[in-house]
CSV table of C-alpha atoms in Angstrom, one decimal:
chain,number,residue,atom,x,y,z
Z,128,UNK,CA,-1.3,-7.7,-0.5
Z,129,UNK,CA,1.1,-8.6,2.2
Z,130,UNK,CA,0.5,-8.4,5.9
Z,131,UNK,CA,1.8,-5.2,7.4
Z,132,UNK,CA,2.5,-3.8,4.0
Z,133,UNK,CA,3.7,-0.3,5.4
Z,134,UNK,CA,5.4,-1.6,8.5
Z,135,UNK,CA,9.2,-1.8,8.4
Z,136,UNK,CA,11.8,-3.2,10.9
Z,137,UNK,CA,15.2,-1.6,11.3
Z,138,UNK,CA,18.1,-3.8,12.7
Z,139,UNK,CA,20.5,-1.7,14.4
Z,140,UNK,CA,23.5,-2.1,16.8
Z,141,UNK,CA,22.6,-2.0,20.4
Z,142,UNK,CA,25.1,0.9,20.8
Z,143,UNK,CA,22.2,2.9,19.0
Z,144,UNK,CA,19.6,2.4,21.6
Z,145,UNK,CA,20.1,5.8,23.2
Z,146,UNK,CA,19.6,7.4,19.7
Z,147,UNK,CA,16.1,6.0,19.3
Z,148,UNK,CA,13.2,8.4,19.7
Z,149,UNK,CA,10.6,6.1,21.1
Z,150,UNK,CA,7.8,8.4,19.9
Z,151,UNK,CA,8.7,7.5,16.4
Z,152,UNK,CA,8.6,3.8,16.7
Z,153,UNK,CA,6.1,1.1,18.0
Z,154,UNK,CA,8.3,0.0,21.0
Z,155,UNK,CA,7.6,2.0,24.1
Z,156,UNK,CA,11.1,1.9,25.7
Z,157,UNK,CA,14.6,0.4,25.6
Z,158,UNK,CA,13.5,-2.4,28.0
Z,159,UNK,CA,11.1,-3.6,25.5
Z,160,UNK,CA,13.5,-4.1,22.7
Z,161,UNK,CA,14.3,-7.6,21.5
Z,162,UNK,CA,18.0,-8.3,21.1
Z,163,UNK,CA,20.0,-10.8,19.1
Z,164,UNK,CA,21.3,-13.9,20.9
Z,165,UNK,CA,24.9,-12.5,21.1
Z,166,UNK,CA,23.3,-9.1,22.5
Z,167,UNK,CA,24.9,-7.0,19.8
Z,168,UNK,CA,21.8,-6.1,17.7
Z,169,UNK,CA,18.2,-5.0,18.2
Z,170,UNK,CA,15.5,-3.6,16.0
Z,171,UNK,CA,12.6,-1.2,16.0
Z,172,UNK,CA,9.4,-1.2,14.0
Z,173,UNK,CA,7.5,1.7,12.3
Z,174,UNK,CA,5.1,2.6,9.7
Z,175,UNK,CA,6.1,4.2,6.4
Z,176,UNK,CA,4.2,6.0,3.8
Z,177,UNK,CA,5.4,5.6,0.1
Z,178,UNK,CA,4.6,8.6,-2.2
Z,179,UNK,CA,5.1,7.2,-5.7
Z,180,UNK,CA,4.6,10.5,-7.5
Z,181,UNK,CA,5.1,14.1,-6.5
Z,182,UNK,CA,2.0,16.0,-6.3
Z,183,UNK,CA,0.6,19.5,-5.4
Z,184,UNK,CA,-2.5,20.3,-3.5
Z,185,UNK,CA,-4.4,23.5,-3.1
Z,186,UNK,CA,-6.5,24.4,-0.2
Z,187,UNK,CA,-8.2,27.1,1.8
Z,188,UNK,CA,-6.6,28.2,5.0
Z,189,UNK,CA,-9.7,28.6,7.1
Z,190,UNK,CA,-8.4,31.1,9.7
Z,191,UNK,CA,-7.1,33.4,6.9
Z,192,UNK,CA,-9.3,32.5,4.2
Z,193,UNK,CA,-6.5,32.5,1.7
Z,194,UNK,CA,-5.6,29.9,-0.8
Z,195,UNK,CA,-2.4,27.9,-0.1
Z,196,UNK,CA,-0.6,25.2,-2.1
Z,197,UNK,CA,1.7,22.5,-0.9
Z,198,UNK,CA,3.8,20.2,-2.9
Z,199,UNK,CA,4.5,16.7,-1.6
Z,200,UNK,CA,7.7,15.1,-3.2
Z,201,UNK,CA,7.8,11.5,-4.1
Z,202,UNK,CA,9.6,9.4,-1.5
Z,203,UNK,CA,9.4,7.3,1.6
Z,204,UNK,CA,8.0,9.1,4.8
Z,205,UNK,CA,7.7,7.9,8.4
Z,206,UNK,CA,11.1,6.5,9.0
Z,207,UNK,CA,12.6,7.2,12.5
Z,208,UNK,CA,15.3,9.6,13.2
Z,209,UNK,CA,17.6,6.6,14.1
Z,210,UNK,CA,17.1,5.3,10.4
Z,211,UNK,CA,20.3,5.1,8.3
Z,212,UNK,CA,21.1,3.3,5.1
Z,213,UNK,CA,24.1,1.9,7.1
Z,214,UNK,CA,21.5,-0.6,8.7
Z,215,UNK,CA,19.2,-3.0,7.0
Z,216,UNK,CA,15.5,-2.2,6.8
Z,217,UNK,CA,13.2,-5.2,6.5
Z,218,UNK,CA,9.6,-5.9,5.5
Z,219,UNK,CA,7.4,-8.3,7.5
Z,220,UNK,CA,8.3,-11.6,5.6
Z,221,UNK,CA,11.9,-10.7,5.7
Z,222,UNK,CA,12.1,-9.9,9.5
Z,223,UNK,CA,10.3,-13.2,10.2
Z,224,UNK,CA,13.0,-15.1,8.3
Z,225,UNK,CA,15.8,-13.2,10.0
Z,226,UNK,CA,14.2,-13.7,13.5
Z,227,UNK,CA,14.0,-17.5,12.8
Z,228,UNK,CA,17.8,-17.8,12.5
Z,229,UNK,CA,20.2,-18.9,15.1
Z,230,UNK,CA,21.4,-15.3,15.6
Z,231,UNK,CA,18.1,-14.3,16.9
Z,232,UNK,CA,16.3,-17.5,18.2
Z,233,UNK,CA,17.7,-20.3,20.4
Z,234,UNK,CA,17.0,-23.9,19.5
Z,235,UNK,CA,14.5,-25.7,21.7
Z,236,UNK,CA,16.1,-28.5,23.6
Z,237,UNK,CA,14.3,-31.8,23.5
């Protein structure tokens, strides 16, 4: 099992910062976002829940005493509203690799 198995990082253009609903991601506000060296990209992190198989549950609605049934469809849940397949979503290992590149990290001068 990998570290942060259900966490994802979405790299987006900085022009999308105003579209981020900060209640849906781990970052508290726009000022806390890390930006690429050239200032054109940033990212948000969030937790997802992957449902492998559609299932149905029946439960008792306590206030009404009636039986209710819900169906949960297979899919990925928890992505923020700024999510789009136009942008790349990374897992933990892949975001670490990306952030180590020259696009995201300056070289230390000796």
